Short mmCIF file of C-alpha atoms and ligand atoms in Angstrom, two decimals:
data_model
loop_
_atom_site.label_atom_id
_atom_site.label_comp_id
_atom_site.label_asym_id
_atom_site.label_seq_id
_atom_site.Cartn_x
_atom_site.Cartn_y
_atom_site.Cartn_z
CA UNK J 1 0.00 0.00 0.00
CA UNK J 2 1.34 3.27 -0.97
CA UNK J 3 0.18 5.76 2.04
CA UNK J 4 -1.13 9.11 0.49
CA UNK J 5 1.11 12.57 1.59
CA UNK J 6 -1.05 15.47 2.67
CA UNK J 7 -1.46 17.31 -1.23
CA UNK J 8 -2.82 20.21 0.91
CA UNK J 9 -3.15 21.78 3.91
CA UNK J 10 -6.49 23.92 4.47
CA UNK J 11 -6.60 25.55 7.94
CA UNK J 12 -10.24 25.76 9.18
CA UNK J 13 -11.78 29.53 8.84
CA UNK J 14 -13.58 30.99 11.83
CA UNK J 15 -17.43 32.03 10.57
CA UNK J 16 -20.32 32.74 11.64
CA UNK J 17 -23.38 30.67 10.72
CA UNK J 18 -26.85 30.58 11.24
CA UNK J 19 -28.76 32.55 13.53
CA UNK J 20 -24.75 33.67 14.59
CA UNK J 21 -22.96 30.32 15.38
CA UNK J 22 -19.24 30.19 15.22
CA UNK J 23 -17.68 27.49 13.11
CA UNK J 24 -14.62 26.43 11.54
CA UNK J 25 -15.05 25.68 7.97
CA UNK J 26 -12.20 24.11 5.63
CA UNK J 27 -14.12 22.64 2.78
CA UNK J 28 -16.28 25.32 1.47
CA UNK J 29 -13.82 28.31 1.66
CA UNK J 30 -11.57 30.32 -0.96
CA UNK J 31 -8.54 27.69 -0.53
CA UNK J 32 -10.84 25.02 -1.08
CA UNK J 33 -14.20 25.72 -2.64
CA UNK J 34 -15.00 21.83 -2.58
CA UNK J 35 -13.46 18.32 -2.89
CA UNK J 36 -15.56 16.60 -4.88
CA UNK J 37 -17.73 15.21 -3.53
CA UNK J 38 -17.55 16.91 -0.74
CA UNK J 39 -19.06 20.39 -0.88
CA UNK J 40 -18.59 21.92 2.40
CA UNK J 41 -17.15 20.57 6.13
CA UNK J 42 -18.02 22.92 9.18
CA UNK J 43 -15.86 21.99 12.65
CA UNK J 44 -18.21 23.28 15.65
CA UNK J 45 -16.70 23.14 18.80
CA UNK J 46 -17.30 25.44 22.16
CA UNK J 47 -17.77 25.71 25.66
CA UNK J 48 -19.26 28.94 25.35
CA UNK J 49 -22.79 29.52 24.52
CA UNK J 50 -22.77 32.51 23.03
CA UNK J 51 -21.19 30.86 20.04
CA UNK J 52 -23.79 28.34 19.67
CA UNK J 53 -26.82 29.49 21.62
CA UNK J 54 -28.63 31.09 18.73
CA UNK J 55 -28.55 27.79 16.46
CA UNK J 56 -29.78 27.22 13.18
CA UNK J 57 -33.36 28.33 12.51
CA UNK J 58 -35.55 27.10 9.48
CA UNK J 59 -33.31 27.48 6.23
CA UNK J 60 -33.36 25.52 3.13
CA UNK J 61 -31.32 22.73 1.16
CA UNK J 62 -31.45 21.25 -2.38
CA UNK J 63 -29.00 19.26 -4.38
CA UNK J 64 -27.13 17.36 -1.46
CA UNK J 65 -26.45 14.98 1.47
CA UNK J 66 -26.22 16.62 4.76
CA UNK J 67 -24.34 14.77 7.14
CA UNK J 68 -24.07 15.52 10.95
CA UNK J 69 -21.82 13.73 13.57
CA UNK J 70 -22.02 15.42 17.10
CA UNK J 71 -19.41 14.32 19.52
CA UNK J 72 -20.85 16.71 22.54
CA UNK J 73 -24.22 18.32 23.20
CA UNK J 74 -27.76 18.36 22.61
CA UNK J 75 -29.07 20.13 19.04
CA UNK J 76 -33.06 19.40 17.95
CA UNK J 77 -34.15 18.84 14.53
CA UNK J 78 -36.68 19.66 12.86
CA UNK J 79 -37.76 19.13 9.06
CA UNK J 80 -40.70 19.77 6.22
CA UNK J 81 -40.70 15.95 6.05
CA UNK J 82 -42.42 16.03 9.47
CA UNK J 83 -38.75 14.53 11.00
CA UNK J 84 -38.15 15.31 14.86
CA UNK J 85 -35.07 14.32 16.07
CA UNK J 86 -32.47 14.75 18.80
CA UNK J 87 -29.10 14.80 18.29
CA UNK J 88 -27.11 13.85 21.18
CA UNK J 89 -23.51 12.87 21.82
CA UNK J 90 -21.64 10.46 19.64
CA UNK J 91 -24.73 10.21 17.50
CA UNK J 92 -25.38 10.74 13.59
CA UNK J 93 -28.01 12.02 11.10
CA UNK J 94 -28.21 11.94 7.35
CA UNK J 95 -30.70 14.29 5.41
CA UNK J 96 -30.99 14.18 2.31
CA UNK J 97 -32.23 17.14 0.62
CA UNK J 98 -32.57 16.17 -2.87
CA UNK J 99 -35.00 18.19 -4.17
CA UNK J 100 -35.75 20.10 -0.93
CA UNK J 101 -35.87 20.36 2.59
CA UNK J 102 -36.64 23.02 4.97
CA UNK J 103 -35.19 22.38 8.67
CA UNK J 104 -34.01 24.11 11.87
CA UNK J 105 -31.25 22.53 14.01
CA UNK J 106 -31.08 24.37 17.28
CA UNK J 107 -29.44 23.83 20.45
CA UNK J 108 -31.26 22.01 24.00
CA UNK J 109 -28.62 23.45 26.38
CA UNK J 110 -27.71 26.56 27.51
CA UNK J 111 -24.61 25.92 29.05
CA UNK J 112 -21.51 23.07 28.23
CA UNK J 113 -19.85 21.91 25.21
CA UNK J 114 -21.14 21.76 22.10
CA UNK J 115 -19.04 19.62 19.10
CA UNK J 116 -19.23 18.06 15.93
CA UNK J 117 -18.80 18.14 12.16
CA UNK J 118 -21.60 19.05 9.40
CA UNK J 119 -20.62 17.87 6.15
CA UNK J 120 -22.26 18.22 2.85
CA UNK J 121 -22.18 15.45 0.39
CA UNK J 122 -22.85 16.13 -3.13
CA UNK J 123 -25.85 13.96 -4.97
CA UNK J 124 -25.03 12.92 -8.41
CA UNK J 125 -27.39 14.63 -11.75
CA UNK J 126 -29.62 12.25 -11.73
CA UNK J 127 -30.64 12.54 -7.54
CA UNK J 128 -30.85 15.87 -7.08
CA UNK J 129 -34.64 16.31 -7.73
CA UNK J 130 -35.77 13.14 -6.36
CA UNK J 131 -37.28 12.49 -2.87
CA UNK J 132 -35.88 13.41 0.40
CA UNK J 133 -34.63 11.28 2.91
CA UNK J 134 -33.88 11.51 6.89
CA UNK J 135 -32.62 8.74 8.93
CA UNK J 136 -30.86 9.38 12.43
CA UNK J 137 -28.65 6.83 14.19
CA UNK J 138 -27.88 7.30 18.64
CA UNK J 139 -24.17 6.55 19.84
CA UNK J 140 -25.32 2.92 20.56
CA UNK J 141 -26.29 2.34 16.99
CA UNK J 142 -22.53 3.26 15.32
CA UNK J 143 -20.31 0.51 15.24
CA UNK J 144 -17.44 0.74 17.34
CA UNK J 145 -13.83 -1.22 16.97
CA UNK J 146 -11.40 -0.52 19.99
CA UNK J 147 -8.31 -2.28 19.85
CA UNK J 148 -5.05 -2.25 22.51
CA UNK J 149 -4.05 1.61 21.22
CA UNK J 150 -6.92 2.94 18.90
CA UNK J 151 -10.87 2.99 18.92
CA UNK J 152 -12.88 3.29 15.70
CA UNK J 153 -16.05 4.36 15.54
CA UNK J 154 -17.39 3.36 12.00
CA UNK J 155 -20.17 5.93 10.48
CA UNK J 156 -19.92 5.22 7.07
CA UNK J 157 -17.61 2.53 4.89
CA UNK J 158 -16.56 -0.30 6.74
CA UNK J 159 -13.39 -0.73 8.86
CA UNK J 160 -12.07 -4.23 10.58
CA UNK J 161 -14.64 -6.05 9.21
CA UNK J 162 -17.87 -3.93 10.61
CA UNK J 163 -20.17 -1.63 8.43
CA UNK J 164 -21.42 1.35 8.95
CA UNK J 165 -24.66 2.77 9.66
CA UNK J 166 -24.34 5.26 6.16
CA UNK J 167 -24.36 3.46 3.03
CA UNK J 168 -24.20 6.30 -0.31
CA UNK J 169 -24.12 3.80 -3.07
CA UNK J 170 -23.48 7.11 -5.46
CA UNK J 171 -20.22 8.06 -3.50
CA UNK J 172 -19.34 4.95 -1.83
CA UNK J 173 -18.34 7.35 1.55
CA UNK J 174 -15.89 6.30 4.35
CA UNK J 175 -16.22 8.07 7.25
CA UNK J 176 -14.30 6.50 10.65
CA UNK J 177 -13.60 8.93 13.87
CA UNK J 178 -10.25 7.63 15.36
CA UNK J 179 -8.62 7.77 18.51
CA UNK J 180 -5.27 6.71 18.93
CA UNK J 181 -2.90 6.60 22.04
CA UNK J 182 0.08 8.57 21.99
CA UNK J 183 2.49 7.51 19.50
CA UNK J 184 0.13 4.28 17.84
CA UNK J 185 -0.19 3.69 14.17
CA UNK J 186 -3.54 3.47 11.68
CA UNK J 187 -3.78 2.37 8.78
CA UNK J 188 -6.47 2.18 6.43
CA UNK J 189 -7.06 1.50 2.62
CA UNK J 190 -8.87 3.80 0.56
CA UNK J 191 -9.07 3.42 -2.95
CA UNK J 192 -6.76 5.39 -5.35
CA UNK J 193 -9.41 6.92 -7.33
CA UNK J 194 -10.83 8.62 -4.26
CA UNK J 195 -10.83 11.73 -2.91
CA UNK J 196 -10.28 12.13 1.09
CA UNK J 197 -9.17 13.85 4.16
CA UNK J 198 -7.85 13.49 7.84
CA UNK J 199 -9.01 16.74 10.35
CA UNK J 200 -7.15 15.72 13.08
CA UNK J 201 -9.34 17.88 16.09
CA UNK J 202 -7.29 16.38 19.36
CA UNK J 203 -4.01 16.05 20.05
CA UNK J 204 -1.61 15.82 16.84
CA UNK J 205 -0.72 13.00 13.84
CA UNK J 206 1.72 12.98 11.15
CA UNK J 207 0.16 11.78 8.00
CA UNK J 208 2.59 9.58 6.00
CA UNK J 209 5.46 10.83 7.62
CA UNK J 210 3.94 14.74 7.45
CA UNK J 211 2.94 16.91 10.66
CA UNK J 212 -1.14 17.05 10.04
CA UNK J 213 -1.97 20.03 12.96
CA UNK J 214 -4.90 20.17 14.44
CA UNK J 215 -7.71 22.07 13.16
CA UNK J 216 -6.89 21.96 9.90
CA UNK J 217 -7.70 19.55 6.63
CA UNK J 218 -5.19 17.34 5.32
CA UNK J 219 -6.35 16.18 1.80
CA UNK J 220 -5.30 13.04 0.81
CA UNK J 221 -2.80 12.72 -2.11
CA UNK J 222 -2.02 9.95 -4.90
CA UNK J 223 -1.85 6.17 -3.44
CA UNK J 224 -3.84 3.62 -1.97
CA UNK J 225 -4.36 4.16 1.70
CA UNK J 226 -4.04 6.07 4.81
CA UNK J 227 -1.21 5.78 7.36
CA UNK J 228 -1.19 7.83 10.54
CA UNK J 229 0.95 8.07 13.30
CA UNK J 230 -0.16 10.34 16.82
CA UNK J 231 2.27 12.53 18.58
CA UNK J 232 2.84 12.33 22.41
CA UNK J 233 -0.39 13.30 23.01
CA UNK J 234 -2.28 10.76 21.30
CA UNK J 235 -4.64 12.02 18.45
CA UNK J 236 -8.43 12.01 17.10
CA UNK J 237 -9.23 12.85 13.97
CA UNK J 238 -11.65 11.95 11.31
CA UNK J 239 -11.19 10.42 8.11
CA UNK J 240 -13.16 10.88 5.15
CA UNK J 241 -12.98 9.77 1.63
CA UNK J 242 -15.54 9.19 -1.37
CA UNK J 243 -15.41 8.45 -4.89
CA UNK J 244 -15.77 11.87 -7.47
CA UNK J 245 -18.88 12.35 -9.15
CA UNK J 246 -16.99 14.50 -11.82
CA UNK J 247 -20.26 16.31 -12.81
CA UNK J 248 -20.24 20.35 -12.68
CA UNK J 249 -20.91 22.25 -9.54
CA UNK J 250 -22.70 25.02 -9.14
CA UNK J 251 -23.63 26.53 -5.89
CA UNK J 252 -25.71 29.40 -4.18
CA UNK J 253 -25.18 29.27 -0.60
CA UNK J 254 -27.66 26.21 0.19
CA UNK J 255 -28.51 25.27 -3.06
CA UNK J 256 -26.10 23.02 -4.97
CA UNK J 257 -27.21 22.24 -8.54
CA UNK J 258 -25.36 21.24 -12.41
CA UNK J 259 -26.17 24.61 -13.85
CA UNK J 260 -26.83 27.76 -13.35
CA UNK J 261 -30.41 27.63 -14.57
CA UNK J 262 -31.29 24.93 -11.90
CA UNK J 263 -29.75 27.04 -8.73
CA UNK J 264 -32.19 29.92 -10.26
CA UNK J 265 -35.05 27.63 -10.00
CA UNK J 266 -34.38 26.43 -6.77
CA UNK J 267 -34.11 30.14 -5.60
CA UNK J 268 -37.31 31.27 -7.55
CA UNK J 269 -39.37 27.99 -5.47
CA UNK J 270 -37.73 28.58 -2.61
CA UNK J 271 -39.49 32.29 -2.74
CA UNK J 272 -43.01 30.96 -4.61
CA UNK J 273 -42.60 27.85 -1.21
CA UNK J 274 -42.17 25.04 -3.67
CA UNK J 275 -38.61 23.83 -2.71
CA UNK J 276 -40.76 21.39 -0.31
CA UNK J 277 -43.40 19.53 -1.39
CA UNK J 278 -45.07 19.50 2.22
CA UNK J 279 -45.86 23.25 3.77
CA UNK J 280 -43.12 24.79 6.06
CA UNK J 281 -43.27 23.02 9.52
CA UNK J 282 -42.87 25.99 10.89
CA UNK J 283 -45.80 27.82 9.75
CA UNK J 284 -48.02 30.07 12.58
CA UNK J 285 -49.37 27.89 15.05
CA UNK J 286 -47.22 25.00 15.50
FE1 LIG R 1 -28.99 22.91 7.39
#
């Protein structure tokens, strides 16, 4: 297996989001408008609640897979496909917007840490106007390897033998949050042919020999695998990867579409409420 060198480094920007949250975003930002198919990664992370207090009231998506993985906290969901959930720690949800969703995603605490990692999957051509989809897994539910110096948790691909609880037939997406103790090795195929990451987001790794800081995206070169090494603190990081779905890109904040002529008739039903087939959930009176 040839490991894959860090081809770039993308330190996460601090922005402010929703109703004014602060996260760190890496995919999605000048140095790296998107890694196909990845469209956008957001790192939240604070023990302060005036940086996450005010949430993420109703807004819309078309075209893509959002994908949330909290490690700490307590966020509520809400959708036009009548979904309620409740994101707690170590827990997952995939939405997928397709043709359109309306949601809110707003904090249940008012004081402690909140964590985790949104990241927006792209849908290939032929997906992006068809039905939407919600399905939200509890810590419990994610498969979890620990071995003497490492723990996987296994939220989409498969690792050691166990699948996880995402499977994106169009993208074929890995997704595995490591720990390692200080100084142990990973290692981890992924195919040459797809595109990847590591954020490391405790501690500190070397990627194939390179320093991969925390806070900041290293995307995955040429070769055949992974192969990280943690510093004297020990590390945890996630790695992502998934296979290009070379088709154009064109985005308009939460609308990701082929052409333009699609993201200005996602913006002109979004106005005339068509994005959704089902009214706003959050219509007067609810
Ligand atoms: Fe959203």
């Amino acid at each position: 297996m040839t490991p894959r060198p860090i081809r770039q480094l993308v330190p996460a920007l601090e922005i402010s989001e929703g109703a004014g949250v602060t996260v760190h975003r890496s995919i999605g930002t000048p140095a790296l408008k998107n890694l196909d198919p990845f469209l956008m990664l957001d790192h939240f992370g604070s023990d302060n609640p005036d940086e996450y207090i005010a949430g993420f009231p109703e807004h819309p998506h078309r075209g893509f897979i959002t994908f949330t993985y909290m490690l700490d906290g307590h966020m509520e969901h809400r959708d036009s496909l009548g979904n309620r959930g409740d994101l707690k720690a170590g827990g997952a949800q995939w939405m997928k917007a397709a043709r359109g969703v309306l949601h809110s995603e707003m904090p249940q605490q008012s004081e402690g840490r909140m964590r985790g990692f949104q990241l927006w999957i792209n849908l290939p051509a032929a997906e992006k106007m068809s039905d939407p989809a919600y399905q939200e897994f509890a810590a419990a539910a994610i498969p979890e390897v620990v071995e003497a110096h490492t723990r996987v948790r296994v939220l989409a691909g498969s690792y050691a033998g166990r699948e996880g609880v995402i499977d994106d037939p169009a993208t074929s997406v890995l997704y595995l949050d490591v720990t390692l103790a200080a100084g142990a090795r990973f290692r981890q195929a992924v195919p040459a042919a797809h595109q990847g990451f590591v954020y490391v987001f405790e501690g500190d790794a070397a990627l194939a020999g390179q320093p991969a800081p925390r806070h900041a995206l290293a995307v995955l070169g040429a070769g055949e695998g992974v192969e990280i090494e943690a510093g004297r603190e020990g590390a945890r990081f996630i790695l992502v990867a998934g296979r290009p779905l070379g088709e154009p890109i064109v985005q308009h904040g939460p609308f990701v579409m082929n052409t333009r002529a699609e993201i200005e008739q996602a913006i002109a039903d979004y106005r005339a409420g068509r994005l959704t087939l089902a009214p706003s959930p959050f219509a007067k009176g609810d």
